Tab-separated table of C-alpha atoms in Angstrom:
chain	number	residue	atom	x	y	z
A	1	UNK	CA	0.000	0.000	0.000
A	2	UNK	CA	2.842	2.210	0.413
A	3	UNK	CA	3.618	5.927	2.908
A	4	UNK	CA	-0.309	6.850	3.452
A	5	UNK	CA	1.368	10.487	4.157
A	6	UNK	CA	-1.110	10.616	7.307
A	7	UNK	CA	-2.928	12.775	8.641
A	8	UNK	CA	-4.529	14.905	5.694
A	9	UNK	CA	-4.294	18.202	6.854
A	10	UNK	CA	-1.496	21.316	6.218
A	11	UNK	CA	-1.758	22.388	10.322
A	12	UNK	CA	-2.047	20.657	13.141
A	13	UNK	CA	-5.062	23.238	14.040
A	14	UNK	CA	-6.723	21.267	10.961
A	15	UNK	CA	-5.661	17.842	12.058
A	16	UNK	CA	-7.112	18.708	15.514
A	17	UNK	CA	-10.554	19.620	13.963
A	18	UNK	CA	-10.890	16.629	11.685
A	19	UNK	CA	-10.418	14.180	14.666
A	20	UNK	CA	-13.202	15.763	16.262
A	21	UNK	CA	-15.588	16.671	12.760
A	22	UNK	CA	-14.812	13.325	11.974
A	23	UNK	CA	-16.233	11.183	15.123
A	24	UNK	CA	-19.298	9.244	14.242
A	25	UNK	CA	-19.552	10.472	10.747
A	26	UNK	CA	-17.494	9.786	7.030
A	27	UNK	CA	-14.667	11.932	5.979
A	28	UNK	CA	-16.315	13.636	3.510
A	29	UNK	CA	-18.865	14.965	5.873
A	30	UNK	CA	-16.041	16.178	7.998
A	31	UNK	CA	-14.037	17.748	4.869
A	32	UNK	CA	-17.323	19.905	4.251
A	33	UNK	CA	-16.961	21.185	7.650
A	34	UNK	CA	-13.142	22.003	7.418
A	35	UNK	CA	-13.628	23.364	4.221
A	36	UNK	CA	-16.633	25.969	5.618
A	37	UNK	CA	-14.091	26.466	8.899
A	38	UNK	CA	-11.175	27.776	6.642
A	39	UNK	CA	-14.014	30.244	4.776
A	40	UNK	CA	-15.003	31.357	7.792
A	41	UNK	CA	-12.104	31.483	9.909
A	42	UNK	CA	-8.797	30.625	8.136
A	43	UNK	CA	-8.773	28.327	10.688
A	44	UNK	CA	-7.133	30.401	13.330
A	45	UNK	CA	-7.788	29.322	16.322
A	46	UNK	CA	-8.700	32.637	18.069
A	47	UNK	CA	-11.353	33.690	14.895
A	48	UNK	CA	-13.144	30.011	15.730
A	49	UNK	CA	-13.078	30.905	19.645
A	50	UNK	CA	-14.778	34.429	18.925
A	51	UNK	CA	-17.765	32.948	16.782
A	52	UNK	CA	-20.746	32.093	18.723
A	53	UNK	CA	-21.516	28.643	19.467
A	54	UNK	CA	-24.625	28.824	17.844
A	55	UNK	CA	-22.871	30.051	14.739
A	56	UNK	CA	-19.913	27.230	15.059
A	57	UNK	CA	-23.036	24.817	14.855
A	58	UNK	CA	-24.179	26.040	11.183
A	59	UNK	CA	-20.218	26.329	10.233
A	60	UNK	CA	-19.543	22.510	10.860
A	61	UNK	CA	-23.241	21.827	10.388
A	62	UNK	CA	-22.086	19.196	7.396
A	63	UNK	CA	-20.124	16.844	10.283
A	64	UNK	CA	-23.449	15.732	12.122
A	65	UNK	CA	-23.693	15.775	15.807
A	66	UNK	CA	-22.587	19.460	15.176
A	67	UNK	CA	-23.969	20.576	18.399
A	68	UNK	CA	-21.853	18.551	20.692
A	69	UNK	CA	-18.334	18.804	18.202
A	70	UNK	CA	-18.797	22.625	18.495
A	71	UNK	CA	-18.527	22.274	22.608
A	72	UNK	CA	-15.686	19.596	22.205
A	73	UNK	CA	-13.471	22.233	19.867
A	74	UNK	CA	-14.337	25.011	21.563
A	75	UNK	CA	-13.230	23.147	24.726
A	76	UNK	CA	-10.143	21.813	23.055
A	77	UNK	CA	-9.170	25.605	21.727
A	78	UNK	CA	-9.878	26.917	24.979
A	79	UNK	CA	-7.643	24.187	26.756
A	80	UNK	CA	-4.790	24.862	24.260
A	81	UNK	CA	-5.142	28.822	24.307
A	82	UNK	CA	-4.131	28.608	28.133
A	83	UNK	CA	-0.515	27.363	26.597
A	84	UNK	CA	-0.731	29.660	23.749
A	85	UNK	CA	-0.739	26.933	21.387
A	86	UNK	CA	2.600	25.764	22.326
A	87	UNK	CA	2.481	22.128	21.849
A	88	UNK	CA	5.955	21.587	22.725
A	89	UNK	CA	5.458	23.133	25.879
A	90	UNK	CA	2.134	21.434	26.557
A	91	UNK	CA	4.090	18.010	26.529
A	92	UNK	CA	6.684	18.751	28.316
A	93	UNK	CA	4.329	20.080	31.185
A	94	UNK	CA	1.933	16.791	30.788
A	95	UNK	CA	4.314	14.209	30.270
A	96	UNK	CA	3.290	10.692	30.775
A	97	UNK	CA	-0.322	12.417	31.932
A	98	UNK	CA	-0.979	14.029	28.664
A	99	UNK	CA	-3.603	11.596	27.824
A	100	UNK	CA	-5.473	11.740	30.823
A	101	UNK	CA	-5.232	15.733	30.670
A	102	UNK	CA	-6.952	15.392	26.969
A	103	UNK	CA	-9.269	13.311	28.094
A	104	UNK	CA	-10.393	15.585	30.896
A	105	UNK	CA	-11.235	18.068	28.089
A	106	UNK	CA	-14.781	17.781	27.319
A	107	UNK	CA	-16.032	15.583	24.529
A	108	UNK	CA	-12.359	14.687	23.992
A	109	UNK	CA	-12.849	10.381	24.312
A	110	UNK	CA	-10.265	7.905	24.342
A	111	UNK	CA	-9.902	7.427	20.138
A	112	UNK	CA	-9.681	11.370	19.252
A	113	UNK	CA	-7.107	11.598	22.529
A	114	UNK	CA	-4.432	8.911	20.542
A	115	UNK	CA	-4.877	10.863	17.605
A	116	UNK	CA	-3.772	14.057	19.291
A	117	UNK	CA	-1.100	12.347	20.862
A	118	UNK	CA	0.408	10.972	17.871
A	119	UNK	CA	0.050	13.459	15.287
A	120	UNK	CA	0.174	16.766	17.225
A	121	UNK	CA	2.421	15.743	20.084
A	122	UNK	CA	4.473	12.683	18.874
A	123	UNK	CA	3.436	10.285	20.959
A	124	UNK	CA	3.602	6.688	19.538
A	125	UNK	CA	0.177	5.156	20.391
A	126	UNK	CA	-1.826	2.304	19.264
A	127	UNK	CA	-5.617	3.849	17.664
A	128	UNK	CA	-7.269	0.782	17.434
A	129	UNK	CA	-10.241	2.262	15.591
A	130	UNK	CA	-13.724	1.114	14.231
A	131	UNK	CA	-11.554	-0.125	11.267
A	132	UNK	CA	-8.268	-1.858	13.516
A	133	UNK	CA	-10.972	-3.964	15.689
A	134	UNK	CA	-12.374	-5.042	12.631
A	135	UNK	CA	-9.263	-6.020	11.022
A	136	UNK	CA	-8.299	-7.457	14.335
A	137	UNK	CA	-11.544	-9.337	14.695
A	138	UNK	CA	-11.436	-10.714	11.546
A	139	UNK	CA	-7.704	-11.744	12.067
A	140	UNK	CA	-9.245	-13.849	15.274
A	141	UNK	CA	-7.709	-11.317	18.559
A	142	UNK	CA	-9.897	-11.413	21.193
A	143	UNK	CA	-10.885	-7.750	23.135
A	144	UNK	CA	-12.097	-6.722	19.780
A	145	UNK	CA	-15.411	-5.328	21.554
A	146	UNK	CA	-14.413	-1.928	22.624
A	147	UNK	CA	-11.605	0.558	21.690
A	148	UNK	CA	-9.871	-0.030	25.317
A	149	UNK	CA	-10.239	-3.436	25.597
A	150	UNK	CA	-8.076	-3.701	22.477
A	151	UNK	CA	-5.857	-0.998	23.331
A	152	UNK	CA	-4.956	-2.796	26.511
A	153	UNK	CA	-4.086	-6.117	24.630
A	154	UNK	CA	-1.813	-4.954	21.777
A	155	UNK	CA	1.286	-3.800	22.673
A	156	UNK	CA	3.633	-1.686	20.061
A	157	UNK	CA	7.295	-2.801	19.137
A	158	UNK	CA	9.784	-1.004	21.118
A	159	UNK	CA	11.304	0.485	18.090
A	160	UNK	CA	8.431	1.887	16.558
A	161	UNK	CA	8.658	5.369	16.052
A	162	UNK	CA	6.149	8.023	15.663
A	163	UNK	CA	6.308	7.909	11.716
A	164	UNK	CA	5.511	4.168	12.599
A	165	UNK	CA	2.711	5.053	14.757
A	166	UNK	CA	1.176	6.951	12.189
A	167	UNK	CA	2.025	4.500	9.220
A	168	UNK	CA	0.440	1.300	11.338
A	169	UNK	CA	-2.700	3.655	11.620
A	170	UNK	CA	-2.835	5.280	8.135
A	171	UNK	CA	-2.054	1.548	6.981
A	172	UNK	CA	-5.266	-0.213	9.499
A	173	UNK	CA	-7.365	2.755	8.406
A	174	UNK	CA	-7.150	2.567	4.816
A	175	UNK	CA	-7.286	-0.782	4.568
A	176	UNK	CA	-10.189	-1.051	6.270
A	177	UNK	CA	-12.201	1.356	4.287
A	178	UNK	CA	-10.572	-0.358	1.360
A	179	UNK	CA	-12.057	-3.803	2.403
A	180	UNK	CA	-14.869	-3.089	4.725
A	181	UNK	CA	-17.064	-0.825	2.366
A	182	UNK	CA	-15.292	-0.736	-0.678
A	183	UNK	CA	-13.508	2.578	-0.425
A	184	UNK	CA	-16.637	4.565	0.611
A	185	UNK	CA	-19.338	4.829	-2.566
A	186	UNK	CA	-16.721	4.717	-5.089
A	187	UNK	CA	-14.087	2.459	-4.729
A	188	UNK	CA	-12.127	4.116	-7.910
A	189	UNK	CA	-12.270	7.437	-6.102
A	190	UNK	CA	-10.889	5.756	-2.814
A	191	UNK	CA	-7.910	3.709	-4.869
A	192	UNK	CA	-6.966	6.948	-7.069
A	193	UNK	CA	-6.782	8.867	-3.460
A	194	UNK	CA	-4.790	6.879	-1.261
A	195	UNK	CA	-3.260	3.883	-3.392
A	196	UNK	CA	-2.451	6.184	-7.034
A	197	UNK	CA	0.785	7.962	-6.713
């Protein structure tokens, strides 16, 4: 399958608001949203904490459960304004409780925390996903039923780095939409995007 060149995004602002525009929906839904975010606010981080919630809602409208993602981003921004956006910093104050403090932020669950860990603050994480329990259930693991239970039972090489972190999930990710649904409604679309070089 080759370097999936994970996560698609130019700024970790944007990464930040696909994990949450994405949650319970398809990327395209969550690409609409992005795409009305950077109309509306460049996506700079201080222009999306002055809108209204109300008017965050109709921005990312397109990503479903829009009501509850514009709390969780507001949250996060809030959260990360406090550091001035300094990620670097943020780790090195968190440390080995970084996960726990992003999961303290609200709507910020378990799946959308490993994502922020590995591609904003290089963290090397396993994301076992919708997709990765599938894969794993289907490869006959056990603890396939919930995102933790999984997480808890596969344990990463020692010498994986964080470009290996986010290969192994690019990889599981892709090749579950690949296999599971046929690349989404149009499998020629899916194959030029993340297979066509």
């Amino acid at each position: 399958m080759g370097p999936q060149g994970w996560w698609p995004a130019d700024t970790k602002v944007e990464i930040m608001l696909g994990a949450i525009l994405v949650q319970n929906t398809n990327w395209r839904n969550a690409a609409y949203a992005i795409e009305s975010l950077k109309l509306n606010t460049s996506l700079e981080p201080q222009q999306i904490l002055n809108l209204e919630i109300d008017v965050l809602q109709k921005v990312i409208k397109s990503s479903g459960f829009y009501k509850s993602k514009a709390q969780t981003i507001h949250a996060l921004l809030s959260w990360l304004e406090q550091f001035d956006f300094d990620y670097e910093a943020i780790n090195k104050y968190f440390q080995a409780n970084l996960r726990k403090a992003l999961l303290s932020i609200k709507g910020i669950g378990s799946e959308t925390a490993d994502v922020l860990l590995v591609y904003i603050f290089g963290g090397i994480e396993f994301i076992p996903d919708s997709y990765t329990r599938r894969i794993y259930y289907k490869l006959g693991y056990d603890h396939t039923t919930s995102y933790e239970k999984l997480k808890k039972h596969v344990i990463l090489p020692d010498n994986f780095t964080i470009q290996d972190a986010k290969e192994f999930h690019a990889l599981l990710d892709n090749f579950g939409k690949a296999y599971f649904n046929g690349g989404g409604t149009n499998k020629v679309d899916f194959l030029e995007k993340y297979f066509v070089r």
